[in-house]
Coordinates of C-alpha atoms in Angstrom, one line a residue:
Chain A
M70 CA 169.4 147.2 -95.3
T71 CA 165.7 147.7 -94.6
A72 CA 163.9 145.0 -92.7
L73 CA 162.6 142.3 -94.9
P74 CA 159.0 141.3 -94.4
T75 CA 158.2 137.8 -93.0
T76 CA 156.6 135.4 -95.4
V77 CA 153.8 132.9 -95.3
T78 CA 154.4 129.4 -96.8
S79 CA 150.9 128.1 -97.2
A80 CA 148.2 129.7 -99.5
P81 CA 144.6 129.4 -98.7
P82 CA 142.6 126.7 -100.5
A83 CA 140.3 127.7 -103.4
A84 CA 137.0 126.0 -104.4
R85 CA 134.8 126.9 -107.4
G86 CA 132.3 124.4 -109.0
N87 CA 134.0 121.2 -109.4
L88 CA 137.5 122.6 -110.1
R89 CA 139.5 122.5 -106.9
V90 CA 143.0 123.3 -105.9
F91 CA 144.9 123.0 -102.5
G92 CA 148.5 122.7 -101.4
S93 CA 151.1 123.5 -98.8
S94 CA 154.8 124.0 -98.3
A95 CA 156.5 122.5 -95.3
V96 CA 160.0 123.0 -93.9
G97 CA 162.5 120.1 -94.3
P98 CA 164.2 118.5 -91.3
G99 CA 167.6 119.6 -92.6
H100 CA 166.5 123.2 -92.5
V101 CA 165.1 122.8 -88.9
S102 CA 168.4 121.5 -87.7
S103 CA 170.5 124.3 -89.4
G104 CA 168.0 127.0 -88.3
L105 CA 166.9 127.9 -91.8
P106 CA 163.3 128.9 -92.5
C107 CA 161.2 127.0 -95.1
Q108 CA 162.4 128.3 -98.4
D109 CA 159.7 126.7 -100.5
A110 CA 156.6 128.6 -101.4
C111 CA 153.3 128.2 -103.3
A112 CA 150.4 130.2 -104.6
Y113 CA 147.3 129.3 -106.5
E114 CA 144.0 130.7 -107.7
I115 CA 140.9 129.8 -109.6
L116 CA 139.5 132.1 -112.1
P117 CA 135.9 130.9 -112.6
P118 CA 134.5 129.2 -114.3
A119 CA 137.3 126.9 -115.4
L120 CA 140.9 128.2 -115.1
C121 CA 143.4 127.4 -112.3
A122 CA 146.8 128.9 -112.0
I123 CA 149.5 127.5 -109.8
A124 CA 153.0 128.7 -108.9
V125 CA 155.6 126.8 -106.9
A126 CA 159.2 127.9 -106.0
D127 CA 162.0 126.4 -104.1
G128 CA 164.6 128.9 -102.6
L129 CA 168.2 127.9 -102.9
G130 CA 169.8 127.0 -99.5
S131 CA 172.8 129.1 -100.1
A132 CA 170.8 132.3 -100.8
A133 CA 170.3 134.2 -97.7
H134 CA 166.8 135.4 -98.4
S135 CA 165.5 132.8 -100.8
D136 CA 162.4 132.3 -98.6
L137 CA 161.4 135.9 -99.6
G138 CA 162.5 135.2 -103.1
A139 CA 160.3 132.2 -103.5
Q140 CA 157.2 133.8 -102.0
T141 CA 157.7 137.0 -104.0
A142 CA 158.1 134.8 -107.2
V143 CA 154.9 132.8 -106.8
N144 CA 152.7 135.7 -105.7
A145 CA 153.7 137.8 -108.7
A146 CA 153.3 134.9 -111.2
V147 CA 149.9 133.9 -110.1
R148 CA 148.7 137.6 -109.9
T149 CA 149.8 138.2 -113.4
M150 CA 148.6 134.9 -114.9
V151 CA 145.1 135.3 -113.5
D152 CA 144.8 139.2 -114.2
Q153 CA 145.9 138.7 -117.7
A154 CA 143.6 135.6 -118.2
A155 CA 140.6 137.6 -116.8
S156 CA 141.3 140.6 -119.1
N157 CA 142.1 138.4 -122.2
P158 CA 139.7 135.6 -122.2
G159 CA 140.8 132.9 -124.7
E160 CA 144.5 133.9 -124.4
D161 CA 147.0 131.4 -125.3
L162 CA 148.2 129.5 -122.2
G163 CA 151.8 129.6 -123.3
R164 CA 151.6 133.5 -123.3
L165 CA 150.0 133.6 -119.9
L166 CA 152.8 131.4 -118.6
Q167 CA 155.5 133.4 -120.2
A168 CA 154.1 136.5 -118.6
G169 CA 154.0 134.7 -115.3
V170 CA 157.7 133.8 -115.4
A171 CA 158.6 137.4 -116.6
A172 CA 156.5 139.0 -113.8
A173 CA 158.1 136.7 -111.2
R174 CA 161.7 137.7 -112.4
A175 CA 160.7 141.4 -112.5
A176 CA 159.3 141.2 -108.9
L177 CA 162.6 139.7 -107.7
E178 CA 164.4 142.4 -109.4
R179 CA 162.2 145.0 -107.7
V180 CA 162.6 143.5 -104.3
A181 CA 166.4 143.4 -104.7
G182 CA 166.3 147.1 -105.7
D183 CA 163.9 148.2 -103.0
T184 CA 165.8 146.3 -100.1
A185 CA 169.4 146.7 -101.4
C186 CA 169.5 142.9 -101.2
P187 CA 171.6 141.3 -104.0
L188 CA 169.4 139.4 -106.5
R189 CA 171.4 136.3 -106.0
D190 CA 170.2 136.2 -102.3
L191 CA 166.7 135.7 -103.5
A192 CA 167.6 132.8 -105.9
C193 CA 164.8 130.2 -106.4
T194 CA 163.4 127.7 -108.9
L195 CA 160.0 128.3 -110.4
L196 CA 157.2 125.9 -111.6
L197 CA 154.2 127.4 -113.3
T198 CA 151.1 125.7 -114.6
I199 CA 147.7 126.5 -115.8
L200 CA 144.7 124.1 -116.1
H201 CA 142.0 125.6 -118.3
G202 CA 139.0 123.3 -118.9
E203 CA 140.9 120.1 -119.6
R204 CA 144.0 121.6 -121.1
A205 CA 147.2 122.0 -119.1
A206 CA 150.4 123.9 -119.9
A207 CA 153.6 124.6 -117.9
A208 CA 156.7 126.8 -117.8
H209 CA 159.5 125.7 -115.6
V210 CA 162.9 127.0 -114.4
G211 CA 165.0 124.6 -112.3
D212 CA 164.0 121.2 -110.8
G213 CA 160.8 119.9 -109.2
A214 CA 158.1 118.5 -111.5
I215 CA 154.6 118.8 -112.8
V216 CA 152.4 115.7 -113.3
A217 CA 149.1 115.5 -115.2
K218 CA 146.3 113.0 -114.7
T219 CA 144.7 112.1 -118.0
A220 CA 142.6 109.3 -119.3
K221 CA 145.7 107.6 -120.6
G222 CA 147.2 107.7 -117.1
L223 CA 149.7 109.9 -115.3
Q224 CA 152.1 111.8 -117.5
L225 CA 155.1 114.0 -116.7
L226 CA 154.0 117.5 -118.0
S227 CA 157.4 119.0 -117.0
G228 CA 160.3 117.1 -115.5
P229 CA 163.2 118.4 -113.3
G230 CA 165.4 119.2 -116.3
E231 CA 168.8 118.0 -117.4
S232 CA 171.2 117.8 -114.4
E233 CA 173.6 115.0 -113.7
Y234 CA 174.2 116.0 -110.2
A235 CA 171.9 116.2 -107.2
N236 CA 173.1 119.7 -106.2
E237 CA 173.3 121.8 -109.3
V238 CA 170.4 123.8 -110.8
I239 CA 170.0 127.1 -112.7
P240 CA 167.7 129.5 -110.6
L241 CA 165.3 132.4 -111.8
T242 CA 167.9 134.8 -110.6
S243 CA 170.6 133.7 -112.9
K244 CA 171.8 135.8 -116.0
D245 CA 170.7 132.9 -118.2
W246 CA 167.1 132.7 -116.8
A247 CA 165.3 133.4 -120.0
R248 CA 167.2 130.7 -121.8
A249 CA 166.6 128.3 -118.9
V250 CA 162.8 128.5 -119.0
R251 CA 161.4 125.2 -120.3
V252 CA 157.8 125.4 -121.8
A253 CA 156.0 122.1 -121.9
T254 CA 153.7 121.0 -124.9
P255 CA 150.2 121.6 -123.6
L256 CA 148.2 118.3 -122.7
D257 CA 144.5 117.8 -123.3
G258 CA 142.1 115.6 -121.5
V259 CA 143.6 116.6 -118.1
K260 CA 141.6 115.9 -115.1
G261 CA 144.2 116.7 -112.5
I262 CA 147.6 118.4 -112.0
M263 CA 150.2 118.0 -109.3
V264 CA 153.1 120.3 -108.8
F265 CA 156.0 119.7 -106.3
T266 CA 159.5 120.7 -105.5
D267 CA 162.6 118.5 -105.6
G268 CA 162.0 117.5 -102.0
L269 CA 159.4 115.2 -103.3
Q270 CA 161.2 114.0 -106.5
R271 CA 162.5 110.8 -104.9
A272 CA 159.0 109.9 -103.7
A273 CA 157.1 110.8 -106.9
L274 CA 159.4 110.1 -109.8
R275 CA 161.4 107.1 -111.0
K276 CA 164.7 107.8 -112.7
N277 CA 166.5 105.5 -115.1
R278 CA 169.6 106.5 -116.9
G279 CA 168.8 110.2 -116.3
S280 CA 165.2 110.1 -117.6
Y281 CA 162.3 110.5 -115.3
T282 CA 158.9 108.8 -115.2
V283 CA 156.0 109.3 -112.9
F284 CA 155.7 106.8 -110.0
D285 CA 152.0 105.9 -109.7
G286 CA 152.5 104.5 -106.3
F287 CA 152.9 108.0 -105.0
C288 CA 150.8 110.2 -107.3
D289 CA 147.7 108.0 -108.0
P290 CA 146.6 107.7 -104.4
L291 CA 146.9 111.6 -104.1
F292 CA 144.8 112.2 -107.2
T293 CA 142.2 109.7 -105.8
Y294 CA 142.2 111.5 -102.5
A295 CA 141.9 114.9 -104.2
N296 CA 138.9 113.8 -106.2
R297 CA 137.0 113.1 -102.9
V298 CA 138.0 116.3 -101.0
A299 CA 135.0 118.2 -99.8
V300 CA 136.6 120.8 -97.6
P301 CA 139.8 122.3 -99.3
S302 CA 141.2 123.7 -96.0
D303 CA 141.2 120.1 -94.6
A304 CA 143.1 119.0 -97.7
V305 CA 145.8 121.7 -97.0
K306 CA 146.2 120.3 -93.5
D307 CA 146.4 116.7 -94.7
I308 CA 149.0 117.7 -97.3
K309 CA 151.2 119.6 -94.8
E310 CA 151.0 116.6 -92.5
L311 CA 152.2 114.3 -95.4
L312 CA 155.2 116.7 -96.1
L313 CA 156.2 116.7 -92.5
S314 CA 155.7 112.9 -92.1
A315 CA 158.4 110.4 -91.1
K316 CA 157.9 108.6 -94.5
M317 CA 158.7 111.8 -96.4
S318 CA 161.5 113.0 -94.1
E319 CA 163.4 109.8 -94.1
H320 CA 164.7 110.1 -97.6
S321 CA 164.6 113.9 -98.0
E322 CA 166.1 116.6 -95.7
D323 CA 164.8 119.1 -98.0
D324 CA 161.8 121.6 -97.9
K325 CA 158.7 120.2 -99.6
T326 CA 155.8 121.7 -101.5
L327 CA 152.8 119.9 -103.1
V328 CA 149.9 121.5 -104.9
V329 CA 147.1 119.5 -106.5
A330 CA 144.4 120.8 -108.8
I331 CA 141.5 118.5 -109.6
L332 CA 138.4 118.4 -111.8
Q333 CA 136.3 116.5 -109.5
T334 CA 133.9 114.0 -111.1
P335 CA 130.4 115.1 -109.8
A336 CA 129.4 111.6 -108.6
E337 CA 132.6 111.3 -106.5
S338 CA 132.8 114.9 -105.1
Q339 CA 131.2 113.9 -101.8
Q340 CA 133.5 112.8 -99.0
P341 CA 132.4 109.3 -97.9
Chain B
M448 CA 141.0 113.9 -92.0
A449 CA 143.0 111.5 -94.2
N450 CA 146.3 109.9 -93.3
L451 CA 148.0 110.5 -96.6
E452 CA 151.3 109.0 -95.3
N453 CA 149.7 105.6 -95.2
L454 CA 148.2 106.0 -98.7
V455 CA 151.5 106.7 -100.6
E456 CA 154.5 104.8 -101.6
I457 CA 157.9 106.2 -102.2
A458 CA 159.6 105.6 -105.6
N459 CA 163.2 105.8 -104.6
P460 CA 163.7 106.1 -100.8
Q461 CA 167.7 106.2 -101.4
Q462 CA 169.5 109.4 -100.4
P463 CA 171.6 111.0 -103.1
H464 CA 175.1 109.5 -102.9
C465 CA 178.6 111.1 -103.3
P466 CA 181.3 108.7 -104.7
T467 CA 184.8 109.4 -103.4
V468 CA 188.0 107.6 -104.5
L469 CA 191.0 107.9 -102.2
L470 CA 194.0 107.3 -104.5
L471 CA 196.9 106.7 -102.3
D472 CA 200.7 106.4 -102.8
T473 CA 202.0 103.3 -101.1
S474 CA 205.5 103.3 -102.7
G475 CA 208.6 102.2 -100.8
S476 CA 209.3 105.8 -99.6
M477 CA 206.1 106.0 -97.6
A478 CA 207.8 103.6 -95.1
Q479 CA 210.1 106.5 -94.1
G480 CA 209.3 108.9 -91.4
G481 CA 206.1 107.2 -90.2
K482 CA 204.2 108.3 -93.3
I483 CA 202.4 105.0 -93.9
T484 CA 201.4 104.8 -90.2
A485 CA 200.0 108.4 -90.4
L486 CA 198.1 107.5 -93.5
N487 CA 196.6 104.4 -92.0
Q488 CA 195.6 106.3 -88.9
G489 CA 194.2 109.0 -91.1
L490 CA 191.9 106.5 -92.9
Q491 CA 190.5 105.1 -89.5
A492 CA 189.8 108.7 -88.4
F493 CA 188.2 109.6 -91.7
K494 CA 185.8 106.5 -91.4
A495 CA 185.0 107.3 -87.8
E496 CA 184.2 111.0 -88.5
V497 CA 182.2 110.5 -91.7
A498 CA 180.3 107.6 -90.1
G499 CA 179.5 109.7 -87.2
D500 CA 177.9 112.5 -89.3
E501 CA 174.3 111.4 -89.8
L502 CA 173.8 112.7 -93.2
A503 CA 177.4 112.0 -94.6
A504 CA 177.0 108.4 -93.4
K505 CA 174.0 107.9 -95.6
R506 CA 175.5 109.6 -98.6
I507 CA 179.3 109.1 -98.8
D508 CA 180.4 106.1 -100.8
V509 CA 184.1 105.5 -100.7
A510 CA 186.6 103.4 -102.7
I511 CA 190.4 103.0 -102.2
V512 CA 193.0 102.6 -104.9
T513 CA 196.7 102.3 -104.1
F514 CA 199.8 102.7 -106.3
G515 CA 203.1 101.1 -105.2
E516 CA 203.6 97.5 -105.8
G517 CA 201.3 97.9 -108.9
V518 CA 198.0 99.4 -108.8
R519 CA 195.5 97.8 -106.4
I520 CA 191.9 98.4 -105.7
Q521 CA 192.1 97.9 -102.0
H522 CA 188.3 98.7 -101.4
T523 CA 185.7 98.8 -104.0
F524 CA 182.9 101.2 -103.7
S525 CA 180.7 100.9 -100.5
S526 CA 178.8 103.0 -98.2
I527 CA 180.8 104.5 -95.4
E528 CA 179.4 102.1 -92.9
E529 CA 180.4 99.0 -94.8
F530 CA 184.0 100.6 -95.2
S531 CA 186.6 98.9 -93.2
P532 CA 189.9 100.8 -93.7
P533 CA 192.5 98.5 -95.3
F534 CA 195.8 98.2 -93.6
L535 CA 198.3 99.6 -96.1
T536 CA 201.9 98.5 -96.4
P537 CA 204.5 100.3 -98.4
G538 CA 206.6 98.9 -101.1
G539 CA 207.4 99.2 -104.9
L540 CA 207.6 102.2 -107.2
T541 CA 205.1 104.9 -108.0
P542 CA 202.7 103.8 -110.9
M543 CA 200.7 107.0 -110.5
G544 CA 199.5 107.0 -114.2
D545 CA 197.9 103.7 -113.9
G546 CA 196.6 104.7 -110.5
L547 CA 194.8 107.7 -111.9
I548 CA 193.3 105.8 -114.9
Q549 CA 192.0 103.2 -112.4
A550 CA 190.5 105.8 -110.2
M551 CA 188.7 107.6 -113.1
D552 CA 187.4 104.3 -114.5
L553 CA 186.0 103.3 -111.1
I554 CA 184.2 106.7 -110.9
E555 CA 182.6 106.1 -114.3
E556 CA 181.5 102.5 -113.5
R557 CA 180.0 103.7 -110.2
K558 CA 178.0 106.4 -112.1
R559 CA 176.6 103.9 -114.4
Q560 CA 175.5 101.8 -111.4
Y561 CA 173.7 104.8 -109.9
Q562 CA 172.1 105.7 -113.1
E563 CA 170.7 102.1 -113.6
K564 CA 169.3 102.1 -110.2
G565 CA 167.9 105.6 -110.5
I566 CA 170.0 106.9 -107.6
D567 CA 170.8 110.6 -107.4
Y568 CA 174.5 111.6 -107.0
Y569 CA 176.8 114.5 -106.4
R570 CA 179.8 115.2 -108.5
P571 CA 182.4 112.6 -107.6
W572 CA 185.7 113.2 -105.8
I573 CA 189.1 111.8 -106.6
F574 CA 191.5 112.6 -103.8
M575 CA 195.2 111.7 -104.5
I576 CA 198.0 111.7 -101.9
T577 CA 201.6 111.1 -103.1
D578 CA 205.2 111.7 -101.8
G579 CA 207.0 111.2 -105.0
E580 CA 206.8 111.4 -108.8
P581 CA 205.2 108.9 -111.3
T582 CA 207.5 106.1 -112.3
D583 CA 205.2 104.8 -115.0
M584 CA 205.0 107.9 -117.1
K585 CA 207.3 110.8 -118.1
V586 CA 206.2 114.3 -119.2
G587 CA 205.0 114.2 -122.8
D588 CA 204.9 110.4 -123.3
A589 CA 201.8 108.6 -124.5
T590 CA 200.6 107.6 -121.0
W591 CA 201.2 111.1 -119.5
N592 CA 199.3 112.8 -122.3
N593 CA 196.4 110.4 -122.0
V594 CA 196.3 110.8 -118.1
V595 CA 196.6 114.5 -118.1
R596 CA 194.0 114.8 -120.8
R597 CA 191.5 112.6 -118.9
V598 CA 192.1 114.5 -115.6
H599 CA 191.9 117.9 -117.2
E600 CA 188.7 116.9 -119.2
G601 CA 187.2 115.3 -116.2
E602 CA 187.3 118.6 -114.3
S603 CA 186.3 120.8 -117.3
K604 CA 183.3 118.6 -118.2
R605 CA 182.5 118.3 -114.5
K606 CA 182.8 114.6 -114.5
F607 CA 184.5 114.7 -111.1
M608 CA 186.5 116.9 -108.8
F609 CA 190.2 116.1 -108.6
F610 CA 192.4 117.0 -105.6
A611 CA 196.1 116.3 -105.5
V612 CA 198.1 116.5 -102.3
G613 CA 201.9 116.2 -102.3
V614 CA 203.9 115.0 -99.2
D615 CA 207.5 115.5 -98.3
D616 CA 209.6 115.3 -101.6
A617 CA 206.6 115.0 -103.9
R618 CA 207.3 116.6 -107.3
M619 CA 204.9 119.6 -106.9
D620 CA 205.9 120.8 -110.3
L621 CA 204.7 117.5 -112.0
L622 CA 201.6 117.5 -109.9
Q623 CA 200.9 121.1 -111.1
Q624 CA 200.8 119.8 -114.6
I625 CA 198.6 116.7 -113.8
A626 CA 196.1 118.6 -111.7
P627 CA 193.5 120.7 -113.5
P628 CA 194.4 124.5 -113.7
T629 CA 191.3 125.4 -111.7
R630 CA 192.4 123.2 -108.8
P631 CA 196.2 123.4 -108.1
P632 CA 197.9 120.8 -106.0
I633 CA 198.3 121.3 -102.3
K634 CA 201.6 120.6 -100.3
L635 CA 201.0 118.8 -97.1
Q636 CA 202.6 120.8 -94.2
E637 CA 204.9 118.7 -91.9
R638 CA 203.0 115.5 -92.5
R639 CA 199.8 116.7 -91.0
F640 CA 197.8 113.7 -92.1
K641 CA 195.5 114.0 -89.2
E642 CA 194.5 117.5 -90.1
L643 CA 194.2 116.5 -93.7
F644 CA 191.8 113.7 -93.1
N645 CA 189.8 115.9 -90.6
W646 CA 189.4 118.5 -93.5
L647 CA 188.5 115.8 -95.8
S648 CA 185.7 114.4 -93.6
N649 CA 184.5 117.9 -92.9
S650 CA 184.4 118.7 -96.6
Q651 CA 182.5 115.6 -97.4
A652 CA 179.9 116.3 -94.7
R653 CA 179.5 119.8 -96.3
V654 CA 178.9 118.4 -99.6
S655 CA 176.4 115.8 -98.3
S656 CA 174.3 118.5 -96.6
S657 CA 174.3 120.8 -99.7
K658 CA 171.0 121.6 -101.2
P659 CA 170.2 121.6 -105.0
G660 CA 171.7 124.6 -106.7
E661 CA 174.2 125.2 -104.0
M662 CA 177.9 125.5 -104.8
V663 CA 179.6 124.2 -101.7
A664 CA 182.4 126.4 -100.2
L665 CA 185.1 124.2 -98.9
Q666 CA 187.3 125.4 -96.1
S667 CA 190.6 126.4 -97.4
P668 CA 193.3 123.8 -96.7
V669 CA 195.6 126.7 -95.8
A670 CA 193.1 128.0 -93.2
A671 CA 192.6 124.5 -91.9
G672 CA 196.3 124.5 -91.1
W673 CA 197.6 121.4 -93.1
G674 CA 198.3 122.7 -96.6
E675 CA 199.8 125.4 -98.6
I676 CA 199.3 126.1 -102.3
P677 CA 202.6 126.4 -103.9
A678 CA 203.3 129.6 -106.1

């Protein structure tokens, strides 16, 4: 098999006008101890003046090259969503997201073909979201979640999906991937979006009888922080530090990814 | 730079849990050949090994149900750290049917508790060890039909994983019918309880460290040297 390229797990921050986005992936302590690389990845881009596309993926632990799978998927998804949005202004967000998922899947198939690596070795989940103006929409395969900040408070735009057990999920590489895509009803009045993989689920979401709600104690301080960020590359470092912290590692051995997009309120966009 | 660790709270700092019921035959015949001694020692070793694995210790919850002189819940669900292996004594017949029902009911109850507290969990285990045949049900009677249906449905609907181990003169043909078709019963070789419990604690450790989406490949009992799968 041809040598597989190494991957980068953090994307550079982007800043345009008062729309900002920043995030990071970090390896989980469980992976460090078993010698696995970080299998989470994220990518994001702003298309001025007011569109932000985010892709997050979590490679499956049992898939030998899922780090490559996750990185391939997020890069292909963001590239397609942004390019299509640029050439079709006013395009429906749902169409852009579906195109993003399809592009991610196609990219995985291409890599599998080019490197003679079985598709299942690239298995990963995929979370896509677009914030355009104050409208947010999402397409989602697998677990992890997407939270929106609106005037009514924090809402779950897309949850981890139906799975009774902690260790069972349908990845983008499965035969049933197309049926497994969950498209969220778009939300309006959105000021911020947060996307994370399942390594943060127990921190950010409450679960009661199988249904999830947003835990304000985790998400609210992060949105407040995001609203004050002046230097996005500092925010990337802060987020990475959080993901590697003892508080996050104690209850989750998993890789972790967190990306935040925010429409900063002008009066609050200076760091104190 | 901000210290985000100090700003956030964690919704549910609990690890995901794996509930395991050990369903053990303590009928009179277990007194023979040192079987009950080996079983008791096996439980001690199981506790020590699982408690010694950092992740398994946080995730494995264990309960013990015995069937012999009636069916007894010797230990209700607890973490492995709070688990003190009971000292089992042999006697009585083999009310395996009732034992199985009790084990399956315990699993459902435990899942309800997890759901209420918002605790994530792995697919539960029921691990049965017997050296005989059921005395509280016969092939085709109402109890038998109910028990077999529930075990098979439990597996096919992924409510739990059911493992059956036969020791000595255990009726493997009956266990074959009780156990789900996808997971045939295993015959314990030469009373290798030590190896059996070693395999069990290793397997539980593997499940504990499995990531979302991962199907856990358990080491084969044959390869581990304690079991064989009857033809």
